[in-house]
């Protein structure tokens, strides 16, 4: 009986340690360093870049229409939110003729980490409760100064 309880404890520890393994994921462009390094400013154009790297993750809407290729590796434990492990942002700039002028690479320093203030949107003005919202307009319809009938808006009875 001693061997089976030790075996059960070993199995339980093995399962528990396996549950703590991080979940890894990849999003976006799959980077091939040789292909990226083969793009040369002044030599390549939009067509050759598209043939070599494929379509970009997204293109700039302003200026010359820079192309961006984004690759992100992230990991998380159990039910936690994913954290960025590595990120590569490849920006390729073009001139008016469509020739590559610059290639810029950046990493996860470009990742913006935000935390919302709460589950509600802050608004200006006074705060009203549920019942005030529900019953707040009772008696105000047609009252003076509330946009009622005495505003002289030229209704049907007015000549």
PDB file of C-alpha atoms in Angstrom:
ATOM      1  CA  UNK A   1       0.000   0.000   0.000  1.00  0.00           C
ATOM      2  CA  UNK A   2       2.969   2.273   0.576  1.00  0.00           C
ATOM      3  CA  UNK A   3       4.047   2.152  -3.092  1.00  0.00           C
ATOM      4  CA  UNK A   4       0.625   3.086  -4.466  1.00  0.00           C
ATOM      5  CA  UNK A   5       0.257   6.173  -2.240  1.00  0.00           C
ATOM      6  CA  UNK A   6       3.749   7.337  -3.244  1.00  0.00           C
ATOM      7  CA  UNK A   7       2.869   6.735  -6.873  1.00  0.00           C
ATOM      8  CA  UNK A   8      -0.351   8.737  -6.502  1.00  0.00           C
ATOM      9  CA  UNK A   9       1.538  11.648  -4.927  1.00  0.00           C
ATOM     10  CA  UNK A  10       4.121  11.562  -7.750  1.00  0.00           C
ATOM     11  CA  UNK A  11       1.367  11.563 -10.384  1.00  0.00           C
ATOM     12  CA  UNK A  12      -0.432  14.425  -8.656  1.00  0.00           C
ATOM     13  CA  UNK A  13       2.771  16.488  -8.493  1.00  0.00           C
ATOM     14  CA  UNK A  14       3.471  15.761 -12.161  1.00  0.00           C
ATOM     15  CA  UNK A  15      -0.004  16.921 -13.183  1.00  0.00           C
ATOM     16  CA  UNK A  16       0.188  20.013 -10.989  1.00  0.00           C
ATOM     17  CA  UNK A  17       3.554  21.061 -12.398  1.00  0.00           C
ATOM     18  CA  UNK A  18       2.312  20.448 -15.961  1.00  0.00           C
ATOM     19  CA  UNK A  19      -0.646  22.762 -15.349  1.00  0.00           C
ATOM     20  CA  UNK A  20       1.743  25.636 -14.615  1.00  0.00           C
ATOM     21  CA  UNK A  21       3.342  25.556 -18.062  1.00  0.00           C
ATOM     22  CA  UNK A  22       2.845  28.805 -19.984  1.00  0.00           C
ATOM     23  CA  UNK A  23       0.558  28.884 -22.998  1.00  0.00           C
ATOM     24  CA  UNK A  24       2.486  30.375 -25.893  1.00  0.00           C
ATOM     25  CA  UNK A  25       0.936  31.942 -28.986  1.00  0.00           C
ATOM     26  CA  UNK A  26       2.091  33.707 -32.140  1.00  0.00           C
ATOM     27  CA  UNK A  27       0.117  36.431 -33.879  1.00  0.00           C
ATOM     28  CA  UNK A  28       0.750  38.186 -37.166  1.00  0.00           C
ATOM     29  CA  UNK A  29       3.539  37.921 -39.686  1.00  0.00           C
ATOM     30  CA  UNK A  30       5.874  34.908 -39.605  1.00  0.00           C
ATOM     31  CA  UNK A  31       9.321  36.440 -39.868  1.00  0.00           C
ATOM     32  CA  UNK A  32      11.949  34.911 -42.139  1.00  0.00           C
ATOM     33  CA  UNK A  33      15.163  36.848 -41.403  1.00  0.00           C
ATOM     34  CA  UNK A  34      16.729  35.971 -44.754  1.00  0.00           C
ATOM     35  CA  UNK A  35      13.762  37.366 -46.689  1.00  0.00           C
ATOM     36  CA  UNK A  36      13.617  40.516 -44.560  1.00  0.00           C
ATOM     37  CA  UNK A  37      17.363  41.117 -45.000  1.00  0.00           C
ATOM     38  CA  UNK A  38      17.064  40.671 -48.774  1.00  0.00           C
ATOM     39  CA  UNK A  39      14.963  43.861 -49.104  1.00  0.00           C
ATOM     40  CA  UNK A  40      17.309  46.727 -50.086  1.00  0.00           C
ATOM     41  CA  UNK A  41      16.496  50.468 -50.048  1.00  0.00           C
ATOM     42  CA  UNK A  42      16.870  52.048 -53.485  1.00  0.00           C
ATOM     43  CA  UNK A  43      16.691  48.654 -55.224  1.00  0.00           C
ATOM     44  CA  UNK A  44      13.344  47.092 -54.346  1.00  0.00           C
ATOM     45  CA  UNK A  45       9.885  48.503 -55.059  1.00  0.00           C
ATOM     46  CA  UNK A  46       6.336  47.752 -53.874  1.00  0.00           C
ATOM     47  CA  UNK A  47       5.909  44.813 -56.254  1.00  0.00           C
ATOM     48  CA  UNK A  48       9.196  43.143 -55.292  1.00  0.00           C
ATOM     49  CA  UNK A  49       8.504  43.641 -51.565  1.00  0.00           C
ATOM     50  CA  UNK A  50       5.028  42.122 -51.966  1.00  0.00           C
ATOM     51  CA  UNK A  51       6.527  39.203 -53.907  1.00  0.00           C
ATOM     52  CA  UNK A  52       9.233  38.636 -51.261  1.00  0.00           C
ATOM     53  CA  UNK A  53       7.403  39.293 -47.975  1.00  0.00           C
ATOM     54  CA  UNK A  54       3.750  39.014 -48.987  1.00  0.00           C
ATOM     55  CA  UNK A  55       1.034  41.494 -48.166  1.00  0.00           C
ATOM     56  CA  UNK A  56       1.698  43.711 -45.119  1.00  0.00           C
ATOM     57  CA  UNK A  57      -0.139  43.432 -41.809  1.00  0.00           C
ATOM     58  CA  UNK A  58      -1.410  46.941 -42.534  1.00  0.00           C
ATOM     59  CA  UNK A  59      -0.502  49.974 -44.641  1.00  0.00           C
ATOM     60  CA  UNK A  60      -0.274  53.600 -43.601  1.00  0.00           C
ATOM     61  CA  UNK A  61      -3.215  55.758 -44.609  1.00  0.00           C
ATOM     62  CA  UNK A  62      -1.211  58.999 -44.731  1.00  0.00           C
ATOM     63  CA  UNK A  63       1.940  60.149 -46.499  1.00  0.00           C
ATOM     64  CA  UNK A  64       3.635  57.739 -48.890  1.00  0.00           C
ATOM     65  CA  UNK A  65       1.776  54.664 -47.635  1.00  0.00           C
ATOM     66  CA  UNK A  66       4.357  52.879 -45.487  1.00  0.00           C
ATOM     67  CA  UNK A  67       3.894  49.134 -45.045  1.00  0.00           C
ATOM     68  CA  UNK A  68       4.011  47.465 -41.640  1.00  0.00           C
ATOM     69  CA  UNK A  69       4.697  43.806 -40.906  1.00  0.00           C
ATOM     70  CA  UNK A  70       3.981  42.896 -37.278  1.00  0.00           C
ATOM     71  CA  UNK A  71       4.848  39.659 -35.481  1.00  0.00           C
ATOM     72  CA  UNK A  72       4.072  39.059 -31.797  1.00  0.00           C
ATOM     73  CA  UNK A  73       4.850  36.163 -29.483  1.00  0.00           C
ATOM     74  CA  UNK A  74       2.970  36.151 -26.206  1.00  0.00           C
ATOM     75  CA  UNK A  75       2.506  33.823 -23.266  1.00  0.00           C
ATOM     76  CA  UNK A  76       0.175  33.481 -20.339  1.00  0.00           C
ATOM     77  CA  UNK A  77      -0.368  31.195 -17.385  1.00  0.00           C
ATOM     78  CA  UNK A  78      -3.770  29.544 -16.905  1.00  0.00           C
ATOM     79  CA  UNK A  79      -6.488  32.218 -17.000  1.00  0.00           C
ATOM     80  CA  UNK A  80      -4.257  35.301 -16.841  1.00  0.00           C
ATOM     81  CA  UNK A  81      -4.181  37.843 -19.652  1.00  0.00           C
ATOM     82  CA  UNK A  82      -1.464  37.238 -22.250  1.00  0.00           C
ATOM     83  CA  UNK A  83       1.774  39.205 -21.870  1.00  0.00           C
ATOM     84  CA  UNK A  84       3.922  40.166 -24.852  1.00  0.00           C
ATOM     85  CA  UNK A  85       7.084  38.079 -24.879  1.00  0.00           C
ATOM     86  CA  UNK A  86       8.615  39.332 -28.153  1.00  0.00           C
ATOM     87  CA  UNK A  87       7.389  41.656 -30.858  1.00  0.00           C
ATOM     88  CA  UNK A  88       8.877  42.730 -34.164  1.00  0.00           C
ATOM     89  CA  UNK A  89       7.495  45.665 -36.113  1.00  0.00           C
ATOM     90  CA  UNK A  90       8.989  46.040 -39.568  1.00  0.00           C
ATOM     91  CA  UNK A  91       8.223  49.371 -41.276  1.00  0.00           C
ATOM     92  CA  UNK A  92       9.047  49.730 -44.961  1.00  0.00           C
ATOM     93  CA  UNK A  93       8.864  53.258 -46.406  1.00  0.00           C
ATOM     94  CA  UNK A  94       8.406  54.059 -50.094  1.00  0.00           C
ATOM     95  CA  UNK A  95       8.901  57.204 -52.180  1.00  0.00           C
ATOM     96  CA  UNK A  96       6.444  58.614 -54.749  1.00  0.00           C
ATOM     97  CA  UNK A  97       7.689  56.192 -57.428  1.00  0.00           C
ATOM     98  CA  UNK A  98       7.174  53.198 -55.127  1.00  0.00           C
ATOM     99  CA  UNK A  99      10.857  52.504 -54.437  1.00  0.00           C
ATOM    100  CA  UNK A 100      11.922  51.434 -50.942  1.00  0.00           C
ATOM    101  CA  UNK A 101      13.564  54.352 -49.107  1.00  0.00           C
ATOM    102  CA  UNK A 102      13.956  52.967 -45.575  1.00  0.00           C
ATOM    103  CA  UNK A 103      13.469  49.847 -43.483  1.00  0.00           C
ATOM    104  CA  UNK A 104      12.992  50.231 -39.736  1.00  0.00           C
ATOM    105  CA  UNK A 105      12.717  47.495 -37.117  1.00  0.00           C
ATOM    106  CA  UNK A 106      11.446  47.913 -33.585  1.00  0.00           C
ATOM    107  CA  UNK A 107      10.504  45.607 -30.758  1.00  0.00           C
ATOM    108  CA  UNK A 108       8.138  45.455 -27.811  1.00  0.00           C
ATOM    109  CA  UNK A 109       9.059  48.986 -26.675  1.00  0.00           C
ATOM    110  CA  UNK A 110       6.270  50.075 -29.050  1.00  0.00           C
ATOM    111  CA  UNK A 111       3.625  48.069 -27.160  1.00  0.00           C
ATOM    112  CA  UNK A 112       1.291  50.351 -25.237  1.00  0.00           C
ATOM    113  CA  UNK A 113       0.099  48.875 -21.969  1.00  0.00           C
ATOM    114  CA  UNK A 114      -3.121  50.504 -20.821  1.00  0.00           C
ATOM    115  CA  UNK A 115      -5.406  49.779 -17.923  1.00  0.00           C
ATOM    116  CA  UNK A 116      -8.971  51.110 -18.005  1.00  0.00           C
ATOM    117  CA  UNK A 117     -10.015  53.148 -14.979  1.00  0.00           C
ATOM    118  CA  UNK A 118     -13.102  51.067 -14.193  1.00  0.00           C
ATOM    119  CA  UNK A 119     -16.057  49.286 -15.756  1.00  0.00           C
ATOM    120  CA  UNK A 120     -17.950  52.551 -16.232  1.00  0.00           C
ATOM    121  CA  UNK A 121     -17.232  55.545 -18.420  1.00  0.00           C
ATOM    122  CA  UNK A 122     -16.654  58.695 -16.358  1.00  0.00           C
ATOM    123  CA  UNK A 123     -19.049  61.497 -17.280  1.00  0.00           C
ATOM    124  CA  UNK A 124     -19.533  65.105 -16.272  1.00  0.00           C
ATOM    125  CA  UNK A 125     -22.597  66.302 -14.430  1.00  0.00           C
ATOM    126  CA  UNK A 126     -24.478  65.044 -11.428  1.00  0.00           C
ATOM    127  CA  UNK A 127     -24.722  61.374 -10.604  1.00  0.00           C
ATOM    128  CA  UNK A 128     -28.214  59.922 -10.548  1.00  0.00           C
ATOM    129  CA  UNK A 129     -29.310  56.662  -9.061  1.00  0.00           C
ATOM    130  CA  UNK A 130     -31.390  53.936 -10.671  1.00  0.00           C
ATOM    131  CA  UNK A 131     -34.730  55.180  -9.352  1.00  0.00           C
ATOM    132  CA  UNK A 132     -33.932  58.787 -10.255  1.00  0.00           C
ATOM    133  CA  UNK A 133     -33.268  57.677 -13.830  1.00  0.00           C
ATOM    134  CA  UNK A 134     -36.424  55.580 -13.857  1.00  0.00           C
ATOM    135  CA  UNK A 135     -38.844  58.086 -12.330  1.00  0.00           C
ATOM    136  CA  UNK A 136     -36.976  61.404 -12.828  1.00  0.00           C
ATOM    137  CA  UNK A 137     -39.110  62.700 -15.711  1.00  0.00           C
ATOM    138  CA  UNK A 138     -42.500  62.185 -14.058  1.00  0.00           C
ATOM    139  CA  UNK A 139     -44.290  65.542 -13.846  1.00  0.00           C
ATOM    140  CA  UNK A 140     -41.871  67.390 -16.121  1.00  0.00           C
ATOM    141  CA  UNK A 141     -43.738  66.760 -19.391  1.00  0.00           C
ATOM    142  CA  UNK A 142     -45.565  69.966 -20.304  1.00  0.00           C
ATOM    143  CA  UNK A 143     -44.119  71.873 -17.343  1.00  0.00           C
ATOM    144  CA  UNK A 144     -43.084  75.506 -17.856  1.00  0.00           C
ATOM    145  CA  UNK A 145     -39.515  75.769 -19.148  1.00  0.00           C
ATOM    146  CA  UNK A 146     -39.338  72.060 -19.989  1.00  0.00           C
ATOM    147  CA  UNK A 147     -40.088  72.459 -23.699  1.00  0.00           C
ATOM    148  CA  UNK A 148     -43.817  72.108 -23.229  1.00  0.00           C
ATOM    149  CA  UNK A 149     -46.758  73.791 -24.993  1.00  0.00           C
ATOM    150  CA  UNK A 150     -46.141  77.351 -23.765  1.00  0.00           C
ATOM    151  CA  UNK A 151     -42.944  77.801 -25.802  1.00  0.00           C
ATOM    152  CA  UNK A 152     -44.838  79.409 -28.719  1.00  0.00           C
ATOM    153  CA  UNK A 153     -43.626  76.911 -31.263  1.00  0.00           C
ATOM    154  CA  UNK A 154     -46.481  77.509 -33.729  1.00  0.00           C
ATOM    155  CA  UNK A 155     -48.687  74.511 -33.105  1.00  0.00           C
ATOM    156  CA  UNK A 156     -51.925  73.661 -34.945  1.00  0.00           C
ATOM    157  CA  UNK A 157     -54.082  75.997 -32.869  1.00  0.00           C
ATOM    158  CA  UNK A 158     -51.962  79.056 -33.688  1.00  0.00           C
ATOM    159  CA  UNK A 159     -53.032  81.199 -36.657  1.00  0.00           C
TER     160      UNK A 159
END
